[in-house]
Amino acid sequence: MDNTNLDIDEIYNALQKHAYADIPFPLDRSQIEEAVQAFFKFLEEPENIKTHIDFTIAPLHRRGDVGFKHRDPNEDIYNDSKEFFHFHPAVFEECSDFLEQNPTVNDFMLKAKIIWDLAYKAVQKTLETLEPKFPGVCDKVFDTDRIHLQLRFLKYHWQNSGKYLAKPHYDAGSFTLAIAESCSGLRIGTSPETLKAVEHKDSNAIFMLSSNYQKVIDTDQLSAAWHDVIQLDETLIDKPFSRWAVVAFVDAHGVEALSRTETHKGYRYLD
């Protein structure tokens, strides 16, 4: 990825107006879909295999956990239904013996790392581009032995068309990179009242500001991205899943995440 692909004014103006910006992400869709299929294969593994990987790279962050999670609408404050896995390359250090003994899991990890590596480069180049306007922004994320970048693979379960697959919220952390999704449904705004549908562009990812962005970018001229995901396709009734997505969460090191009540508090305006 080359810095010539990025323009500081274009990125800043997009963030100021929309709380997100399209940035280059030159990875073939087929490679992303291969990783997603590996994720789906992983989900077929026994529960003790799926849940074996479980550690954190950043205790201060809600996005510091590595491993599998299942969210049930009857048991979680988010009231949504999904399965997801947080990947970080530290898994190869922490769980090397386990991966060697479980080829399906290992295959998923290897395919995930290809996407993680490009997400690392994409976020790094974006912050380097913003560096002249916000000195030190890159080091606040990358000057650490273990960068706090988690790659999330998501499988959403079907809900009634028009209902929320992901409730409106601000992401915990500093930045979010929406890399790919199986279908439309993502909406982003600078506030609950300004949500608009967003479409992924080929060979691009969506770089969003998250709830702690001001601890990295020292300005009050920008806004965190308020966003949700809605179900648009009624034909997905009774299908195994309604949507998949691949997203990277990025945190500055040494920064404590906001509580869930803070990152989701604006949802009351949309009830």
mmCIF file of C-alpha atoms in Angstrom:
data_model
loop_
_atom_site.group_PDB
_atom_site.id
_atom_site.type_symbol
_atom_site.label_atom_id
_atom_site.label_comp_id
_atom_site.label_asym_id
_atom_site.label_seq_id
_atom_site.Cartn_x
_atom_site.Cartn_y
_atom_site.Cartn_z
ATOM 1 C CA MET A 1 0.000 0.000 0.000
ATOM 2 C CA ASP A 2 1.380 3.356 -1.046
ATOM 3 C CA ASN A 3 0.912 6.681 0.717
ATOM 4 C CA THR A 4 0.203 8.264 -2.687
ATOM 5 C CA ASN A 5 -3.202 6.551 -2.533
ATOM 6 C CA LEU A 6 -4.153 8.652 0.475
ATOM 7 C CA ASP A 7 -4.784 12.400 0.699
ATOM 8 C CA ILE A 8 -4.787 14.080 4.104
ATOM 9 C CA ASP A 9 -7.430 16.671 3.244
ATOM 10 C CA GLU A 10 -9.702 14.111 1.603
ATOM 11 C CA ILE A 11 -9.522 11.789 4.609
ATOM 12 C CA TYR A 12 -9.926 14.544 7.179
ATOM 13 C CA ASN A 13 -12.859 16.146 5.354
ATOM 14 C CA ALA A 14 -14.599 12.772 5.049
ATOM 15 C CA LEU A 15 -14.097 12.083 8.757
ATOM 16 C CA GLN A 16 -15.369 15.544 9.634
ATOM 17 C CA LYS A 17 -18.468 15.231 7.471
ATOM 18 C CA HIS A 18 -19.332 11.553 7.843
ATOM 19 C CA ALA A 19 -17.192 10.168 10.742
ATOM 20 C CA TYR A 20 -15.749 7.656 8.277
ATOM 21 C CA ALA A 21 -13.557 7.598 5.171
ATOM 22 C CA ASP A 22 -12.990 5.077 2.390
ATOM 23 C CA ILE A 23 -9.374 3.914 2.288
ATOM 24 C CA PRO A 24 -7.557 1.476 -0.021
ATOM 25 C CA PHE A 25 -7.700 -2.191 0.965
ATOM 26 C CA PRO A 26 -6.245 -4.091 -2.008
ATOM 27 C CA LEU A 27 -7.209 -7.655 -1.168
ATOM 28 C CA ASP A 28 -9.195 -9.851 -3.532
ATOM 29 C CA ARG A 29 -12.730 -10.520 -2.395
ATOM 30 C CA SER A 30 -12.045 -14.226 -2.975
ATOM 31 C CA GLN A 31 -9.364 -14.250 -0.257
ATOM 32 C CA ILE A 32 -11.729 -12.635 2.221
ATOM 33 C CA GLU A 33 -14.447 -15.134 1.371
ATOM 34 C CA GLU A 34 -11.976 -18.024 1.806
ATOM 35 C CA ALA A 35 -11.249 -16.774 5.325
ATOM 36 C CA VAL A 36 -14.983 -16.446 6.041
ATOM 37 C CA GLN A 37 -15.588 -20.008 4.866
ATOM 38 C CA ALA A 38 -12.750 -21.147 7.137
ATOM 39 C CA PHE A 39 -14.519 -19.289 9.963
ATOM 40 C CA PHE A 40 -17.766 -21.119 9.184
ATOM 41 C CA LYS A 41 -15.874 -24.439 9.261
ATOM 42 C CA PHE A 42 -14.447 -23.426 12.624
ATOM 43 C CA LEU A 43 -17.993 -22.817 13.910
ATOM 44 C CA GLU A 44 -18.816 -26.467 13.165
ATOM 45 C CA GLU A 45 -16.163 -27.632 15.629
ATOM 46 C CA PRO A 46 -17.183 -28.972 19.078
ATOM 47 C CA GLU A 47 -17.754 -26.354 21.757
ATOM 48 C CA ASN A 48 -14.591 -27.249 23.660
ATOM 49 C CA ILE A 49 -12.533 -26.657 20.509
ATOM 50 C CA LYS A 50 -14.268 -23.385 19.623
ATOM 51 C CA THR A 51 -13.817 -21.941 23.100
ATOM 52 C CA HIS A 52 -10.275 -23.173 23.775
ATOM 53 C CA ILE A 53 -8.598 -19.995 22.521
ATOM 54 C CA ASP A 54 -9.315 -17.450 25.238
ATOM 55 C CA PHE A 55 -6.831 -14.783 26.314
ATOM 56 C CA THR A 56 -6.381 -11.016 26.182
ATOM 57 C CA ILE A 57 -3.754 -8.820 24.599
ATOM 58 C CA ALA A 58 -4.965 -5.663 26.370
ATOM 59 C CA PRO A 59 -6.751 -5.912 29.756
ATOM 60 C CA LEU A 60 -7.831 -2.242 29.620
ATOM 61 C CA HIS A 61 -9.821 -2.792 26.421
ATOM 62 C CA ARG A 62 -13.137 -4.503 25.825
ATOM 63 C CA ARG A 63 -11.673 -5.406 22.445
ATOM 64 C CA GLY A 64 -8.563 -6.966 23.963
ATOM 65 C CA ASP A 65 -9.996 -10.470 24.081
ATOM 66 C CA VAL A 66 -8.898 -13.119 21.588
ATOM 67 C CA GLY A 67 -11.223 -16.022 20.886
ATOM 68 C CA PHE A 68 -14.790 -17.086 20.177
ATOM 69 C CA LYS A 69 -17.954 -15.482 21.520
ATOM 70 C CA HIS A 70 -21.649 -16.266 21.102
ATOM 71 C CA ARG A 71 -24.173 -13.533 21.780
ATOM 72 C CA ASP A 72 -27.795 -14.415 22.518
ATOM 73 C CA PRO A 73 -30.531 -11.735 22.533
ATOM 74 C CA ASN A 74 -32.082 -13.209 25.692
ATOM 75 C CA GLU A 75 -28.842 -13.190 27.655
ATOM 76 C CA ASP A 76 -26.992 -10.016 26.640
ATOM 77 C CA ILE A 77 -27.615 -6.293 26.974
ATOM 78 C CA TYR A 78 -27.006 -5.850 23.235
ATOM 79 C CA ASN A 79 -30.169 -7.837 22.454
ATOM 80 C CA ASP A 80 -28.744 -9.198 19.209
ATOM 81 C CA SER A 81 -27.879 -12.658 17.924
ATOM 82 C CA LYS A 82 -24.444 -13.388 16.521
ATOM 83 C CA GLU A 83 -21.314 -15.502 16.736
ATOM 84 C CA PHE A 84 -17.893 -13.968 16.339
ATOM 85 C CA PHE A 85 -14.185 -14.620 16.701
ATOM 86 C CA HIS A 86 -11.520 -12.064 17.580
ATOM 87 C CA PHE A 87 -8.219 -12.840 15.856
ATOM 88 C CA HIS A 88 -4.773 -11.511 16.714
ATOM 89 C CA PRO A 89 -1.437 -13.027 15.556
ATOM 90 C CA ALA A 90 -0.540 -13.549 19.217
ATOM 91 C CA VAL A 91 -2.629 -16.713 18.922
ATOM 92 C CA PHE A 92 0.323 -18.385 17.187
ATOM 93 C CA GLU A 93 2.478 -17.754 20.264
ATOM 94 C CA GLU A 94 -0.141 -18.464 22.915
ATOM 95 C CA CYS A 95 -1.743 -21.568 21.371
ATOM 96 C CA SER A 96 0.877 -23.154 19.116
ATOM 97 C CA ASP A 97 0.391 -26.728 20.399
ATOM 98 C CA PHE A 98 -3.394 -26.467 20.155
ATOM 99 C CA LEU A 99 -3.243 -25.180 16.579
ATOM 100 C CA GLU A 100 -0.895 -27.968 15.571
ATOM 101 C CA GLN A 101 -3.406 -30.508 16.878
ATOM 102 C CA ASN A 102 -6.465 -28.856 15.287
ATOM 103 C CA PRO A 103 -6.012 -28.280 11.544
ATOM 104 C CA THR A 104 -9.449 -26.696 10.996
ATOM 105 C CA VAL A 105 -8.702 -24.036 13.595
ATOM 106 C CA ASN A 106 -5.175 -23.550 12.281
ATOM 107 C CA ASP A 107 -6.430 -23.102 8.718
ATOM 108 C CA PHE A 108 -8.825 -20.387 9.919
ATOM 109 C CA MET A 109 -6.038 -18.623 11.829
ATOM 110 C CA LEU A 110 -3.688 -18.642 8.819
ATOM 111 C CA LYS A 111 -6.333 -17.220 6.496
ATOM 112 C CA ALA A 112 -7.312 -14.630 9.101
ATOM 113 C CA LYS A 113 -3.708 -13.469 9.412
ATOM 114 C CA ILE A 114 -3.585 -12.503 5.731
ATOM 115 C CA ILE A 115 -6.428 -10.049 6.322
ATOM 116 C CA TRP A 116 -5.014 -8.896 9.681
ATOM 117 C CA ASP A 117 -1.669 -8.053 8.073
ATOM 118 C CA LEU A 118 -3.331 -5.865 5.462
ATOM 119 C CA ALA A 119 -5.565 -4.222 8.082
ATOM 120 C CA TYR A 120 -2.396 -3.357 10.032
ATOM 121 C CA LYS A 121 -0.859 -1.729 6.954
ATOM 122 C CA ALA A 122 -4.076 0.084 6.005
ATOM 123 C CA VAL A 123 -4.546 1.624 9.451
ATOM 124 C CA GLN A 124 -0.858 2.475 9.724
ATOM 125 C CA LYS A 125 -0.849 4.288 6.368
ATOM 126 C CA THR A 126 -4.032 6.149 7.274
ATOM 127 C CA LEU A 127 -2.597 7.395 10.555
ATOM 128 C CA GLU A 128 0.717 8.240 8.902
ATOM 129 C CA THR A 129 -1.249 10.337 6.410
ATOM 130 C CA LEU A 130 -2.982 12.174 9.266
ATOM 131 C CA GLU A 131 0.309 12.660 11.156
ATOM 132 C CA PRO A 132 1.037 16.219 9.842
ATOM 133 C CA LYS A 133 -2.318 17.406 11.158
ATOM 134 C CA PHE A 134 -2.139 15.367 14.393
ATOM 135 C CA PRO A 135 1.521 14.830 15.391
ATOM 136 C CA GLY A 136 2.135 11.616 17.309
ATOM 137 C CA VAL A 137 -1.088 9.930 16.227
ATOM 138 C CA CYS A 138 0.697 6.937 14.686
ATOM 139 C CA ASP A 139 2.865 6.171 17.728
ATOM 140 C CA LYS A 140 -0.169 6.225 20.034
ATOM 141 C CA VAL A 141 -1.363 3.097 18.242
ATOM 142 C CA PHE A 142 1.762 1.468 16.824
ATOM 143 C CA ASP A 143 4.504 2.212 19.379
ATOM 144 C CA THR A 144 3.905 -0.957 21.369
ATOM 145 C CA ASP A 145 5.201 -4.529 21.331
ATOM 146 C CA ARG A 146 1.734 -5.928 20.637
ATOM 147 C CA ILE A 147 -0.503 -3.603 18.637
ATOM 148 C CA HIS A 148 -4.107 -3.621 19.831
ATOM 149 C CA LEU A 149 -5.755 -4.524 16.540
ATOM 150 C CA GLN A 150 -8.371 -7.245 16.702
ATOM 151 C CA LEU A 151 -9.860 -8.782 13.576
ATOM 152 C CA ARG A 152 -13.469 -9.819 14.135
ATOM 153 C CA PHE A 153 -15.238 -12.418 12.013
ATOM 154 C CA LEU A 154 -19.002 -12.087 12.460
ATOM 155 C CA LYS A 155 -21.920 -14.354 11.663
ATOM 156 C CA TYR A 156 -25.286 -12.667 12.217
ATOM 157 C CA HIS A 157 -28.357 -14.809 12.769
ATOM 158 C CA TRP A 158 -31.573 -13.937 10.973
ATOM 159 C CA GLN A 159 -34.043 -11.501 12.493
ATOM 160 C CA ASN A 160 -37.190 -9.939 11.023
ATOM 161 C CA SER A 161 -36.514 -7.758 7.992
ATOM 162 C CA GLY A 162 -35.956 -4.171 9.023
ATOM 163 C CA LYS A 163 -34.911 -5.144 12.543
ATOM 164 C CA TYR A 164 -31.487 -4.473 13.946
ATOM 165 C CA LEU A 165 -28.776 -7.059 13.426
ATOM 166 C CA ALA A 166 -26.491 -4.766 15.424
ATOM 167 C CA LYS A 167 -28.054 -2.179 17.692
ATOM 168 C CA PRO A 168 -27.025 1.469 17.139
ATOM 169 C CA HIS A 169 -23.811 2.229 19.027
ATOM 170 C CA TYR A 170 -20.335 3.741 19.052
ATOM 171 C CA ASP A 171 -17.557 1.175 18.877
ATOM 172 C CA ALA A 172 -15.342 0.828 21.907
ATOM 173 C CA GLY A 173 -11.760 1.814 21.203
ATOM 174 C CA SER A 174 -10.092 4.311 18.891
ATOM 175 C CA PHE A 175 -10.833 3.294 15.309
ATOM 176 C CA THR A 176 -12.761 0.666 13.373
ATOM 177 C CA LEU A 177 -12.010 -0.704 9.923
ATOM 178 C CA ALA A 178 -15.068 -2.255 8.237
ATOM 179 C CA ILE A 179 -13.393 -4.570 5.735
ATOM 180 C CA ALA A 180 -16.105 -6.656 4.084
ATOM 181 C CA GLU A 181 -19.686 -7.855 4.435
ATOM 182 C CA SER A 182 -21.896 -10.337 2.641
ATOM 183 C CA CYS A 183 -24.724 -7.865 2.006
ATOM 184 C CA SER A 184 -25.835 -4.302 2.647
ATOM 185 C CA GLY A 185 -27.183 -3.120 5.978
ATOM 186 C CA LEU A 186 -24.449 -0.991 7.577
ATOM 187 C CA ARG A 187 -25.563 2.577 8.407
ATOM 188 C CA ILE A 188 -23.245 5.301 9.733
ATOM 189 C CA GLY A 189 -23.823 8.838 10.967
ATOM 190 C CA THR A 190 -22.322 11.483 13.224
ATOM 191 C CA SER A 191 -25.359 11.177 15.514
ATOM 192 C CA PRO A 192 -28.490 8.991 15.936
ATOM 193 C CA GLU A 193 -30.400 11.391 13.703
ATOM 194 C CA THR A 194 -27.962 11.268 10.764
ATOM 195 C CA LEU A 195 -27.668 7.523 10.080
ATOM 196 C CA LYS A 196 -27.314 6.739 6.372
ATOM 197 C CA ALA A 197 -26.742 3.497 4.475
ATOM 198 C CA VAL A 198 -23.126 2.908 3.488
ATOM 199 C CA GLU A 199 -21.954 0.642 0.683
ATOM 200 C CA HIS A 200 -18.534 -0.980 0.506
ATOM 201 C CA LYS A 201 -16.489 -0.093 -2.564
ATOM 202 C CA ASP A 202 -14.301 -2.678 -4.303
ATOM 203 C CA SER A 203 -10.713 -2.805 -2.962
ATOM 204 C CA ASN A 204 -11.608 -0.346 -0.200
ATOM 205 C CA ALA A 205 -12.374 -0.515 3.507
ATOM 206 C CA ILE A 206 -14.336 1.907 5.682
ATOM 207 C CA PHE A 207 -12.202 3.651 8.317
ATOM 208 C CA MET A 208 -14.381 4.902 11.205
ATOM 209 C CA LEU A 209 -13.735 6.939 14.323
ATOM 210 C CA SER A 210 -14.631 5.071 17.516
ATOM 211 C CA SER A 211 -15.557 6.242 21.014
ATOM 212 C CA ASN A 212 -12.000 6.880 22.271
ATOM 213 C CA TYR A 213 -10.684 8.559 19.137
ATOM 214 C CA GLN A 214 -10.011 11.862 20.979
ATOM 215 C CA LYS A 215 -7.384 10.102 23.089
ATOM 216 C CA VAL A 216 -5.490 9.565 19.828
ATOM 217 C CA ILE A 217 -6.592 12.523 17.684
ATOM 218 C CA ASP A 218 -6.616 15.674 19.792
ATOM 219 C CA THR A 219 -9.513 17.618 18.285
ATOM 220 C CA ASP A 220 -13.136 18.469 18.947
ATOM 221 C CA GLN A 221 -13.819 19.051 15.240
ATOM 222 C CA LEU A 222 -14.629 15.390 14.547
ATOM 223 C CA SER A 223 -17.263 12.941 15.767
ATOM 224 C CA ALA A 224 -17.234 9.227 16.545
ATOM 225 C CA ALA A 225 -19.185 7.114 14.069
ATOM 226 C CA TRP A 226 -22.656 6.236 15.349
ATOM 227 C CA HIS A 227 -23.698 3.120 13.434
ATOM 228 C CA ASP A 228 -25.887 0.062 13.273
ATOM 229 C CA VAL A 229 -26.678 -2.886 10.984
ATOM 230 C CA ILE A 230 -30.196 -3.610 9.805
ATOM 231 C CA GLN A 231 -31.681 -6.609 8.034
ATOM 232 C CA LEU A 232 -32.852 -5.672 4.543
ATOM 233 C CA ASP A 233 -33.474 -8.986 2.807
ATOM 234 C CA GLU A 234 -36.620 -10.961 3.679
ATOM 235 C CA THR A 235 -35.436 -13.856 1.510
ATOM 236 C CA LEU A 236 -32.961 -14.748 4.253
ATOM 237 C CA ILE A 237 -35.766 -16.143 6.431
ATOM 238 C CA ASP A 238 -34.883 -19.681 7.548
ATOM 239 C CA LYS A 239 -31.398 -19.456 6.036
ATOM 240 C CA PRO A 240 -28.442 -20.574 8.220
ATOM 241 C CA PHE A 241 -27.361 -16.961 8.692
ATOM 242 C CA SER A 242 -28.425 -13.507 7.599
ATOM 243 C CA ARG A 243 -25.082 -11.777 7.147
ATOM 244 C CA TRP A 244 -21.379 -12.084 7.703
ATOM 245 C CA ALA A 245 -18.843 -9.319 8.168
ATOM 246 C CA VAL A 246 -15.119 -8.848 8.743
ATOM 247 C CA VAL A 247 -14.153 -5.872 10.905
ATOM 248 C CA ALA A 248 -10.950 -4.689 12.587
ATOM 249 C CA PHE A 249 -11.021 -2.865 15.945
ATOM 250 C CA VAL A 250 -8.066 -0.643 16.777
ATOM 251 C CA ASP A 251 -7.154 0.741 20.216
ATOM 252 C CA ALA A 252 -4.428 3.116 21.295
ATOM 253 C CA HIS A 253 -2.188 1.428 23.847
ATOM 254 C CA GLY A 254 -2.563 2.442 27.487
ATOM 255 C CA VAL A 255 -6.113 3.770 27.001
ATOM 256 C CA GLU A 256 -9.081 2.420 28.930
ATOM 257 C CA ALA A 257 -12.257 1.728 26.955
ATOM 258 C CA LEU A 258 -15.561 3.410 27.729
ATOM 259 C CA SER A 259 -18.312 1.328 29.317
ATOM 260 C CA ARG A 260 -21.039 -0.339 27.253
ATOM 261 C CA THR A 261 -23.600 2.038 28.745
ATOM 262 C CA GLU A 262 -21.603 4.950 27.297
ATOM 263 C CA THR A 263 -20.994 3.479 23.837
ATOM 264 C CA HIS A 264 -24.648 2.429 23.436
ATOM 265 C CA LYS A 265 -26.403 5.270 25.281
ATOM 266 C CA GLY A 266 -27.729 6.999 22.163
ATOM 267 C CA TYR A 267 -29.853 3.979 21.264
ATOM 268 C CA ARG A 268 -32.706 5.333 23.384
ATOM 269 C CA TYR A 269 -33.271 8.031 20.759
ATOM 270 C CA LEU A 270 -34.197 5.386 18.211
ATOM 271 C CA ASP A 271 -36.528 3.224 20.286
#
